[in-house]
Coordinates of C-alpha atoms (C1' of nucleotides) in Angstrom, one line a residue:
Chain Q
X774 CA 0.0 0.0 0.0
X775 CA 1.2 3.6 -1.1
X776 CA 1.3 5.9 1.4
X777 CA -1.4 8.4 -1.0
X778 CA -4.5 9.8 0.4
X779 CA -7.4 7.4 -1.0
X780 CA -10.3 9.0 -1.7
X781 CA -12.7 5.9 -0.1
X782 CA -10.5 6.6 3.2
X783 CA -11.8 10.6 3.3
X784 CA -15.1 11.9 5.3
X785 CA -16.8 14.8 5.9
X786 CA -15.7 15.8 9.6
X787 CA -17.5 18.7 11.7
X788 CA -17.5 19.4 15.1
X789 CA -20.9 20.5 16.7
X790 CA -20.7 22.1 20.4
X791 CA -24.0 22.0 22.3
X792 CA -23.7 25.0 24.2
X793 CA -26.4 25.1 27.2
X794 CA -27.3 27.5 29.8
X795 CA -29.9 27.7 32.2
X796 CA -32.8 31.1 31.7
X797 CA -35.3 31.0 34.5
X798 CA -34.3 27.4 35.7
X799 CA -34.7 26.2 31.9
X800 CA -32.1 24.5 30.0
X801 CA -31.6 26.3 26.7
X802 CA -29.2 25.3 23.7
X803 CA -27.3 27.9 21.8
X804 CA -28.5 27.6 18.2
X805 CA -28.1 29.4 14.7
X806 CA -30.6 29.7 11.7
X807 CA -28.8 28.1 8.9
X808 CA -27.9 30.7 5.9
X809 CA -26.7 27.7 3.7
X810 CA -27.8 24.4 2.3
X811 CA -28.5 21.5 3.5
X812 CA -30.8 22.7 5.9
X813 CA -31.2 25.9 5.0
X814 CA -33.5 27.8 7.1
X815 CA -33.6 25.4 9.9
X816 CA -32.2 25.7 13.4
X817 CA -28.7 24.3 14.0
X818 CA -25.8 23.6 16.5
X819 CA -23.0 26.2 16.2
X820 CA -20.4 24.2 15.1
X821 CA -19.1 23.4 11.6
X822 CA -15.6 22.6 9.5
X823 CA -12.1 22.1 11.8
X824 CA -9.7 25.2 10.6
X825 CA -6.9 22.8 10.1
X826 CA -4.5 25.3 11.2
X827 CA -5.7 24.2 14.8
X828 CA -3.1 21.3 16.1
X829 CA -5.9 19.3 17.7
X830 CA -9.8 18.5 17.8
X831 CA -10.1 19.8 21.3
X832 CA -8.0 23.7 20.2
X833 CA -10.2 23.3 17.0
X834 CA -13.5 23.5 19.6
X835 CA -12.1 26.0 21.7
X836 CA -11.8 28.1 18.5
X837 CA -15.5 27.6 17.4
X838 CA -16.5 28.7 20.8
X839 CA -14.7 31.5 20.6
X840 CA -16.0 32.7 17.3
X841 CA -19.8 32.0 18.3
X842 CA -19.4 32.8 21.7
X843 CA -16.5 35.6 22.4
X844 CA -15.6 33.9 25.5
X845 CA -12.0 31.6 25.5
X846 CA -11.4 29.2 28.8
X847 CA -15.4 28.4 29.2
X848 CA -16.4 24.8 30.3
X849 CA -16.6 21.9 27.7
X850 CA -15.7 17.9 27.1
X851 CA -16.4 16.2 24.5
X852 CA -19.4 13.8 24.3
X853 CA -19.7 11.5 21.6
X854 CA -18.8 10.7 17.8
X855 CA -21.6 10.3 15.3
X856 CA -20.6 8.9 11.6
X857 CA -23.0 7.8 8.9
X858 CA -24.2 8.0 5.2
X859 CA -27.8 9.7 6.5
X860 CA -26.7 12.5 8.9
X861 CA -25.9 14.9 5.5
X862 CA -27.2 14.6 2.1
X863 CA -23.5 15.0 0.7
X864 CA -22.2 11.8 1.6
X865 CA -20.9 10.1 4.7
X866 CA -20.3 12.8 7.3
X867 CA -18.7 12.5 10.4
X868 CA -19.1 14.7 13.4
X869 CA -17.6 15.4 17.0
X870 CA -20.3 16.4 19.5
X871 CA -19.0 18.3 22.5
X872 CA -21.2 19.5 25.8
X873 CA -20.3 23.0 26.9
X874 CA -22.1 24.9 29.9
X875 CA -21.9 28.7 30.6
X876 CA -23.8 31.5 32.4
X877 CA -25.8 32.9 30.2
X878 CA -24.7 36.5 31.3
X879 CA -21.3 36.1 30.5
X880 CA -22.0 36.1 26.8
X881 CA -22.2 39.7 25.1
X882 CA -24.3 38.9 21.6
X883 CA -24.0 42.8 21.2
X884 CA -20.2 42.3 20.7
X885 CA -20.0 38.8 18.3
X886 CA -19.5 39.3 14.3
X887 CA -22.3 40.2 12.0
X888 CA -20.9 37.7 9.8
X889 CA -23.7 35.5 9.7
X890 CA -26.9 35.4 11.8
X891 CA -26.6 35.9 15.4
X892 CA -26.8 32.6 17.7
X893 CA -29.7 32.4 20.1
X894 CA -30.8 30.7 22.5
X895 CA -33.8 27.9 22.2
X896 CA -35.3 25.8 25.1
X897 CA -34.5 22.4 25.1
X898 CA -37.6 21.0 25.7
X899 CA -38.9 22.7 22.6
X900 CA -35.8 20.8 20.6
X901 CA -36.4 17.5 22.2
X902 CA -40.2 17.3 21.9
X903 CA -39.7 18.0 18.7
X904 CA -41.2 21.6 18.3
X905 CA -38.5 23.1 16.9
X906 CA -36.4 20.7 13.7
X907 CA -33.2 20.6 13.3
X908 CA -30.9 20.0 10.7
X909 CA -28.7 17.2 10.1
X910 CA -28.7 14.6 13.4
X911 CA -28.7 18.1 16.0
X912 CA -31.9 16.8 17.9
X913 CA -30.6 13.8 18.3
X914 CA -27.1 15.3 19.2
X915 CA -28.6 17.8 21.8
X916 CA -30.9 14.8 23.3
X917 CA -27.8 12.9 23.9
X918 CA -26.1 15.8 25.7
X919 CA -28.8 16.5 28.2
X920 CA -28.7 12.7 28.8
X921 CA -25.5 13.3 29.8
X922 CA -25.9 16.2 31.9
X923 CA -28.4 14.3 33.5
X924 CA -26.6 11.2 34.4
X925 CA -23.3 13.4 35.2
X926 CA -25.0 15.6 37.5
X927 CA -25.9 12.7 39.9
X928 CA -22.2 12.3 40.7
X929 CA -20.4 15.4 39.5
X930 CA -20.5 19.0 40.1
X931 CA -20.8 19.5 36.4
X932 CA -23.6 22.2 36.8
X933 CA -21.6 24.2 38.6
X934 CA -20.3 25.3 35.2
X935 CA -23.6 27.1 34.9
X936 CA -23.0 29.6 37.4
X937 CA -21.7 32.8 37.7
X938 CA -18.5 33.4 38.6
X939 CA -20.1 34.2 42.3
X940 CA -22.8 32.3 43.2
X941 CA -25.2 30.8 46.1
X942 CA -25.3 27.2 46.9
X943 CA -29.5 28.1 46.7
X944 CA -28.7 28.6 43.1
X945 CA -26.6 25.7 42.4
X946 CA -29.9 23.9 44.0
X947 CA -32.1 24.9 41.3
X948 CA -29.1 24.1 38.5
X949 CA -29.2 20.4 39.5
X950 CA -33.5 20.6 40.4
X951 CA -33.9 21.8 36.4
X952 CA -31.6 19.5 35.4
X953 CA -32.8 16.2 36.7
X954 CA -36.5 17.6 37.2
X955 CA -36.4 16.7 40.6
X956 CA -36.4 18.5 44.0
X957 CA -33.5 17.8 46.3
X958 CA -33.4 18.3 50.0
X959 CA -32.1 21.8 50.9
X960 CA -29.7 20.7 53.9
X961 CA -28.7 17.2 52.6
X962 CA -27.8 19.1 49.2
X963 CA -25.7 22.0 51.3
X964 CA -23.9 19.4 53.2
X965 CA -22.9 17.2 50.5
X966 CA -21.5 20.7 48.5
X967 CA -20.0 22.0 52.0
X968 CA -18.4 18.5 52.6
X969 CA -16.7 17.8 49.0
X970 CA -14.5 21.5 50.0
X971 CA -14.9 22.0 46.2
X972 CA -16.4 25.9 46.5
X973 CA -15.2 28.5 48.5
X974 CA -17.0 30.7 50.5
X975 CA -16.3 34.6 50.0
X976 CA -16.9 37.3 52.3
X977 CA -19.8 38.7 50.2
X978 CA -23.6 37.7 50.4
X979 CA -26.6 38.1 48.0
X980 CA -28.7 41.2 49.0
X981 CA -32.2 41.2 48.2
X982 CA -33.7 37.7 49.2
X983 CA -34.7 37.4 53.0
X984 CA -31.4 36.7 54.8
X985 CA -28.7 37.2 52.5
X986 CA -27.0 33.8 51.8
X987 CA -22.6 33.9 51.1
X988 CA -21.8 33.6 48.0
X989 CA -19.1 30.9 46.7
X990 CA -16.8 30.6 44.0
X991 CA -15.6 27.2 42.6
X992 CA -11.7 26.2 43.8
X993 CA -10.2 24.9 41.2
X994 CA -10.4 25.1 37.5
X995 CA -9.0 21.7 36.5
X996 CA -11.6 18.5 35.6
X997 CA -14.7 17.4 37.6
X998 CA -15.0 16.9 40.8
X999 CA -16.5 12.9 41.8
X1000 CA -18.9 12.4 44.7
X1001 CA -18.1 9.6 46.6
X1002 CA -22.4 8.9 45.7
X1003 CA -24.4 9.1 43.6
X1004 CA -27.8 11.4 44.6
X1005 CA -30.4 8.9 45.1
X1006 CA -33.1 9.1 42.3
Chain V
X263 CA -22.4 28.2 0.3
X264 CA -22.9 25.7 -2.6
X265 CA -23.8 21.9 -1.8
X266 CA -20.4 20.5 -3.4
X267 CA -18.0 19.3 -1.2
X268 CA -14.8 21.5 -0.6
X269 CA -11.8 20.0 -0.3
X270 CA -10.7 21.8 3.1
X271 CA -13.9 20.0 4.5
X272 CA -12.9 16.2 4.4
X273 CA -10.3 14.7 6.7
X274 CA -8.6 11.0 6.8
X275 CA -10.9 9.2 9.1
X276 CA -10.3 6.0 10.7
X277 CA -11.7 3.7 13.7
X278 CA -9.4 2.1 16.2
X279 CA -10.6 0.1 19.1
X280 CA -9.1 -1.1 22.0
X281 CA -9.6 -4.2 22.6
X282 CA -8.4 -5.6 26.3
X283 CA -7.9 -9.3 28.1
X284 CA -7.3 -10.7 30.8
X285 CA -4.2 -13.1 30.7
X286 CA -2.9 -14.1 34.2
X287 CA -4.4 -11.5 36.0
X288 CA -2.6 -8.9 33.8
X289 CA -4.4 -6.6 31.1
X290 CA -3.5 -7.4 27.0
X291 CA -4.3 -5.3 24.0
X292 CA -4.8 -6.5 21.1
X293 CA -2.4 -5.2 18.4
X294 CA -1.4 -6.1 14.6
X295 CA 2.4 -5.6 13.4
X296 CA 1.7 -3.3 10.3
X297 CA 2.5 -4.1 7.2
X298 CA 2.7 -0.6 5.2
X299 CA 3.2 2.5 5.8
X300 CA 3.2 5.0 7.5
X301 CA 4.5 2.9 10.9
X302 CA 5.3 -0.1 8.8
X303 CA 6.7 -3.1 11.0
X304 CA 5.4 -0.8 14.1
X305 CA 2.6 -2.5 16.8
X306 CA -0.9 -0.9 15.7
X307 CA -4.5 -1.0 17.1
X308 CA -6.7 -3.3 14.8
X309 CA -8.6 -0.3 13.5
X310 CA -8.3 1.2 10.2
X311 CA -10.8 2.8 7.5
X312 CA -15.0 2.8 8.0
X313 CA -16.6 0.9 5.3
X314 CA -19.0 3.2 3.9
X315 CA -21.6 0.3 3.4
X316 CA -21.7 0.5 7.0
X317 CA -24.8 2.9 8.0
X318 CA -23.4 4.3 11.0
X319 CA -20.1 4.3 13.0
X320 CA -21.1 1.9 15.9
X321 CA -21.7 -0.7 13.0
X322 CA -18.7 0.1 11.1
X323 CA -16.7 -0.6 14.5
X324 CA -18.4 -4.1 15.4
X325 CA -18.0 -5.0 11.4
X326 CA -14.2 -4.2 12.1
X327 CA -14.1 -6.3 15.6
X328 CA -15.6 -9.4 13.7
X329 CA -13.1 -9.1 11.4
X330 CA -9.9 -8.4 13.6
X331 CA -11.5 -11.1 16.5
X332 CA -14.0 -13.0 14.7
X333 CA -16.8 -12.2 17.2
X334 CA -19.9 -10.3 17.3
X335 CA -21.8 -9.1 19.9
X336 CA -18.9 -8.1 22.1
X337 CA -18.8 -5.4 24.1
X338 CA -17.7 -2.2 23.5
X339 CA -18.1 1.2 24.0
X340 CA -17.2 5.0 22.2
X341 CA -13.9 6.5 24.3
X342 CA -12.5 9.8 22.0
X343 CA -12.3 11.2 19.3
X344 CA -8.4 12.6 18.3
X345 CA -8.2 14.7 16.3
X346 CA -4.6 16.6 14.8
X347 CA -2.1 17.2 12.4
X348 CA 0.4 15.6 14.0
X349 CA -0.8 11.8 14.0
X350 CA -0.6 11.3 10.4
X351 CA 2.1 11.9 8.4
X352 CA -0.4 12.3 5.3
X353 CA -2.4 15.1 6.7
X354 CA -5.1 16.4 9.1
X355 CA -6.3 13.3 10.7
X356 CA -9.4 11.9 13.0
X357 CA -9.7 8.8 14.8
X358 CA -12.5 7.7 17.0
X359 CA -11.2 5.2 19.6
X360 CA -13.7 2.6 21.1
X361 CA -13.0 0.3 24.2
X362 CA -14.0 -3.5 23.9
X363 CA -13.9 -6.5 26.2
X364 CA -13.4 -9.5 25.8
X365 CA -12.4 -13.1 27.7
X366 CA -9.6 -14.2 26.2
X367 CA -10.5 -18.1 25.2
X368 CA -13.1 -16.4 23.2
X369 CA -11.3 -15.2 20.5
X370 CA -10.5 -18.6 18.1
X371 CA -7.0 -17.0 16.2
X372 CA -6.6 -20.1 14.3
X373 CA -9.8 -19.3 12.2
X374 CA -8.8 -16.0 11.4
X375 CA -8.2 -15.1 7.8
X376 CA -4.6 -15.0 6.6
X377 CA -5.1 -12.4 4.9
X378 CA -2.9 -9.9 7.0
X379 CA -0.4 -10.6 9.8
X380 CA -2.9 -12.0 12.7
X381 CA -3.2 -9.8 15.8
X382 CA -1.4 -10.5 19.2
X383 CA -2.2 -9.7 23.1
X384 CA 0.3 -7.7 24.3
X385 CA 0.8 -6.8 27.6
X386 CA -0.5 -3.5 28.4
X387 CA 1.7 -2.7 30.7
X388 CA 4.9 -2.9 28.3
X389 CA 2.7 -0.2 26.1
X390 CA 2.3 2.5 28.6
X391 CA 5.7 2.3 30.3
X392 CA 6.9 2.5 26.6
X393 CA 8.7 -0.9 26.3
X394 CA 6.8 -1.7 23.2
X395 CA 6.9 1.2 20.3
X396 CA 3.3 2.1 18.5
X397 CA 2.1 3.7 15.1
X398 CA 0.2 6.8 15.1
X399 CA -0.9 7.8 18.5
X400 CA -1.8 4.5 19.6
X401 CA 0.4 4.6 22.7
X402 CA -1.7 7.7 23.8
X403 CA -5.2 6.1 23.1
X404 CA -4.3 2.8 25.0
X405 CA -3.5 4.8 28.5
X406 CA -6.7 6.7 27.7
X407 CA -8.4 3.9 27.6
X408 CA -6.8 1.9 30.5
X409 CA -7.6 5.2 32.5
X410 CA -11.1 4.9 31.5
X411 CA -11.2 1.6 32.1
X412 CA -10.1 1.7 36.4
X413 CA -12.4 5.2 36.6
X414 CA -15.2 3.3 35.6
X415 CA -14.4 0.0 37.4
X416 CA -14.7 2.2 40.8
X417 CA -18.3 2.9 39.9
X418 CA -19.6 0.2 37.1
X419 CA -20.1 -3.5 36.6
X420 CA -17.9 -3.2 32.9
X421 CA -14.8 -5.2 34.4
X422 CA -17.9 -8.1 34.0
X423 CA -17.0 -8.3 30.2
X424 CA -13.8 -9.7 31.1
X425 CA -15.2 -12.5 32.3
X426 CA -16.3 -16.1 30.6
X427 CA -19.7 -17.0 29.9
X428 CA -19.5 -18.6 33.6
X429 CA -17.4 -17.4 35.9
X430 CA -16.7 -16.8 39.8
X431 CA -17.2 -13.6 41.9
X432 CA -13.6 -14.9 43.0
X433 CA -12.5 -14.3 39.4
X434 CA -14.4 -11.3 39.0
X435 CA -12.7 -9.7 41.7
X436 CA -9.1 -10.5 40.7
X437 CA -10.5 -8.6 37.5
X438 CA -11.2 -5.7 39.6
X439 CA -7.9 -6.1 41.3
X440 CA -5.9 -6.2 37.9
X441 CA -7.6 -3.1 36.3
X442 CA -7.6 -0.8 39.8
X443 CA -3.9 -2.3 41.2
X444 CA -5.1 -2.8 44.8
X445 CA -6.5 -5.2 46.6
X446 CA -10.7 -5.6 47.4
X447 CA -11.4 -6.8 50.5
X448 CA -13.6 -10.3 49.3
X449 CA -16.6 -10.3 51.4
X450 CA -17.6 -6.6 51.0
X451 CA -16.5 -7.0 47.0
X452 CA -19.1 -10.3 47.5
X453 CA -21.6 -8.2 49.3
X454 CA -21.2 -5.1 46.4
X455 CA -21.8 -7.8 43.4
X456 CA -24.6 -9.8 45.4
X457 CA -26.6 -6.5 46.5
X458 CA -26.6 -5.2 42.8
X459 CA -28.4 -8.2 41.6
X460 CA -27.0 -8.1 38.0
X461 CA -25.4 -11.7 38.1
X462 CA -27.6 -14.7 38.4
X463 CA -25.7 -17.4 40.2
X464 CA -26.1 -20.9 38.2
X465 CA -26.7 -24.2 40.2
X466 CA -23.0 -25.2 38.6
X467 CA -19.5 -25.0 40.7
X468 CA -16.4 -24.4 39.8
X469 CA -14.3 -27.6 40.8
X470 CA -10.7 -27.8 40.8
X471 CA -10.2 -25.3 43.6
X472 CA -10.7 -26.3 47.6
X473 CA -14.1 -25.3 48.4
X474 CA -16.6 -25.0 45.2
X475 CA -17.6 -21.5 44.3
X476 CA -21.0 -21.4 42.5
X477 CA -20.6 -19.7 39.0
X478 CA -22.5 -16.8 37.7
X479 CA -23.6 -15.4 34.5
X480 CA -24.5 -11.9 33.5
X481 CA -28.3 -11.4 33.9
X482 CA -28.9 -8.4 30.7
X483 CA -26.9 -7.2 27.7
X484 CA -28.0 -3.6 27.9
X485 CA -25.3 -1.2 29.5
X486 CA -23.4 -0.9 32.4
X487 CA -24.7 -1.3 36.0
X488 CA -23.8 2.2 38.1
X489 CA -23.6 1.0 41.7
X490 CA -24.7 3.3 44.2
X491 CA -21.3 4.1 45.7
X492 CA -17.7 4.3 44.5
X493 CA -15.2 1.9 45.6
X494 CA -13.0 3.6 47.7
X495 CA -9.4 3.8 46.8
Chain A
dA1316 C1' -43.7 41.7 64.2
dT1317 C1' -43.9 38.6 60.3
dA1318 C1' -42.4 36.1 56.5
dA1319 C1' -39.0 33.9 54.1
dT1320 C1' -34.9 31.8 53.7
dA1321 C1' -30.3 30.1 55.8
dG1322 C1' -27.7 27.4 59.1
dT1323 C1' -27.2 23.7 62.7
dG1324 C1' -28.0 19.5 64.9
dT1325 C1' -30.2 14.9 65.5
dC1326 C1' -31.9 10.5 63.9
dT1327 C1' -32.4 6.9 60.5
dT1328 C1' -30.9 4.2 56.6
dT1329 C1' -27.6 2.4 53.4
dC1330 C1' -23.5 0.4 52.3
dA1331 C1' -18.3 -0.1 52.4
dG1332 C1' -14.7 -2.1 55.1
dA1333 C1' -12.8 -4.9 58.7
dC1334 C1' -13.0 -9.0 61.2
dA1335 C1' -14.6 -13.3 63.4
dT1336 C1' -17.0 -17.6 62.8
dT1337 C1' -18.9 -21.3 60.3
dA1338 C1' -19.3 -24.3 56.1
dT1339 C1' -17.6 -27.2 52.5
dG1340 C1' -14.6 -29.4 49.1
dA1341 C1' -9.7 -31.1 47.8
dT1342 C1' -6.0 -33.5 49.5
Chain U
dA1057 C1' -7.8 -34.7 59.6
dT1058 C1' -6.1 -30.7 57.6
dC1059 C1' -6.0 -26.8 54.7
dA1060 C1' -7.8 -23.4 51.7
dT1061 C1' -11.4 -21.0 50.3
dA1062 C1' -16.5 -19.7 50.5
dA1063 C1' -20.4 -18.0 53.1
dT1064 C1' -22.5 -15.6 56.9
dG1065 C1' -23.0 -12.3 60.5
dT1066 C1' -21.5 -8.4 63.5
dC1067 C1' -19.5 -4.0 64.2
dT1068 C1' -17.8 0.6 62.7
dG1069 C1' -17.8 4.7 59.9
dA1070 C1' -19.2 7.8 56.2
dA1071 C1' -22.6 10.1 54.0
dA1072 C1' -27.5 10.7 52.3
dG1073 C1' -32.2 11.9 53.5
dA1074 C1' -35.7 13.6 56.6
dC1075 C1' -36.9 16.8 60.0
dA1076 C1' -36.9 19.9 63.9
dC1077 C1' -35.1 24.1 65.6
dT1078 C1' -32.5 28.4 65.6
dA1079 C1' -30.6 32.6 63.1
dT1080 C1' -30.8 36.5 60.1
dT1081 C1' -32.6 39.7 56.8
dA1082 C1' -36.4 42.4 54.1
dT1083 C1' -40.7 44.2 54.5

DNA sequence: ATAATAGTGTCTTTCAGACATTATGAT
DNA sequence: ATCATAATGTCTGAAAGACACTATTAT
């Protein structure tokens, strides 16, 4: 065998982030209306092409979000690999999902590029019952992701990414009650995030509610942090 | 945009699982010596170019494990997705890497095809300390997937697929024991594997040893049992 | 003062981990 | 009979979940 490129041994490779943020304890999915064919017209995840002159999948990501998002050093890991001859009409496709959580005030859509039309945020209930289609396998995609949220969040502090940079461990409540549509016990939920030493408490409190809770900040920026158990469904 | 496909769109794509044994309590990969280039005479993973007949990638990856082990219906599962310039010398390359487990007595080499040189089980160990020399960025993969593989044992039932179609919760544990490096105290490991109620224990014995431990089989094929707790390291 | 939310402490349950005791099969 | 391993039961400790009670702030 020659060491040639062979045409039969080429795809079409994208990477698709699924960018989700909570608005009014509701999980929403960044999202742009395609300007293009295939799809045209329908709602789709912000991803597209690798710039080759990225060194590596996860830089080529980190890029992407950059350009849809502004923001550099926000939270994301890569989910899953989809490949097959039905995803795009062109031929076989391959594509790199990745999950990425931010706060949805730390993106400025004033500030990003005209270039093409301004992402926007969707509910994710509306994309997984189906009320709003998607192109190419992006329902599916997003589906997956929340599955993953959801499973993640029972032994991870995963939502945590959804916060501010300051935030109240009332807040970070509601984060895991919207995500796994359940409601956890105030004390057992303080103790476990008080216990895993994985926030730190600041000097400052939250004004406005009744009696003004600290606020906390997460510790460390590197990886997830593991519960020793899971939160019993 | 136009439908036609753009040349900066398309990558070299390629599929490479890791497939791991147990062979006296130590962890194998399976690896073929490759016979062109690039890497050529170099210790490979048994992966390699997606069919395109296949429909989707999870297909094209068991089509490849029944040809590399002759089996179907193994387990296995998606890892990563790599993704650089600097794996291939041709050019801008992805891989996705998938984890499979198998027994080792259940792969028949002799029936193999000829057609290339046959795989081997290598010891894993002599791959991650660098002993034994890899193509591509197979080196890296294989300690991904090893990692992978004691995280999840602290928390899930997959160290099971090791096992025979029969087997002890003896034998399951030194399984455990390989993959995490310590040892499992046996009657709480017991106590973890009865309470889960995923093996069904079969009215046979293992003979040979002192007194007779009752064999098990693995109750469902679908996904990984999360127990309740992590095993403590 | 009242309402609403935060913080603390107690009790129960679950399960890992350690250890002792009993049971059983190979020799 | 002896030995090695399996099975069973008891105790301790960690952490979740439930719940009562106290503390603090806005109104």
């Amino acid at each position: 065998m020659s060491d040639s490129i062979n045409p039969v041994d080429i795809v079409l490779f994208s990477v698709d982030p699924v960018i989700m943020t909570l608005i009014d304890d509701n999980l929403h999915v960044l999202a742009v209306k395609r300007t293009s064919e295939p799809f045209k017209g329908l709602w789709g995840l912000p991803g597209g092409r690798v710039d080759k002159a990225c060194k590596n999948l996860d830089e080529a990501l980190a890029l992407k979000l950059k350009q849809k998002t502004g923001l550099d050093s926000i939270y994301f890991e890569q989910l899953q690999t989809y490949g097959s001859n039905e995803m795009d009409p062109r031929g076989w496709s391959v594509t790199t999902a990745y999950l990425s959580l931010v706060h949805k005030d730390s993106i400025d859509f004033i500030a990003l590029p005209e270039s093409h039309s301004r992402p926007e945020w969707i509910p994710l209930k509306s994309v997984v019952n189906g009320k709003i289609e998607m192109a190419f396998w992006h329902k599916q995609i997003i589906s997956d992701a929340f599955e993953r949220l959801k499973s993640k969040s029972l032994y991870t502090d995963l939502p945590a990414n959804l916060m501010a940079p300051l935030f109240t461990i009332a807040t970070l409540r509601s984060a895991y009650e919207a995500i796994l549509g359940c409601e956890l016990t105030r004390q057992s939920f303080a103790k476990r995030m008080e216990s895993a030493n994985i926030f730190i408490k600041t000097d400052k409190v939250e004004l406005g509610s009744h009696r003004a809770p600290p606020l906390y900040r997460k510790r460390s920026r590197g990886g997830n942090y593991y519960f020793p158990r899971q939160l019993m469904d």
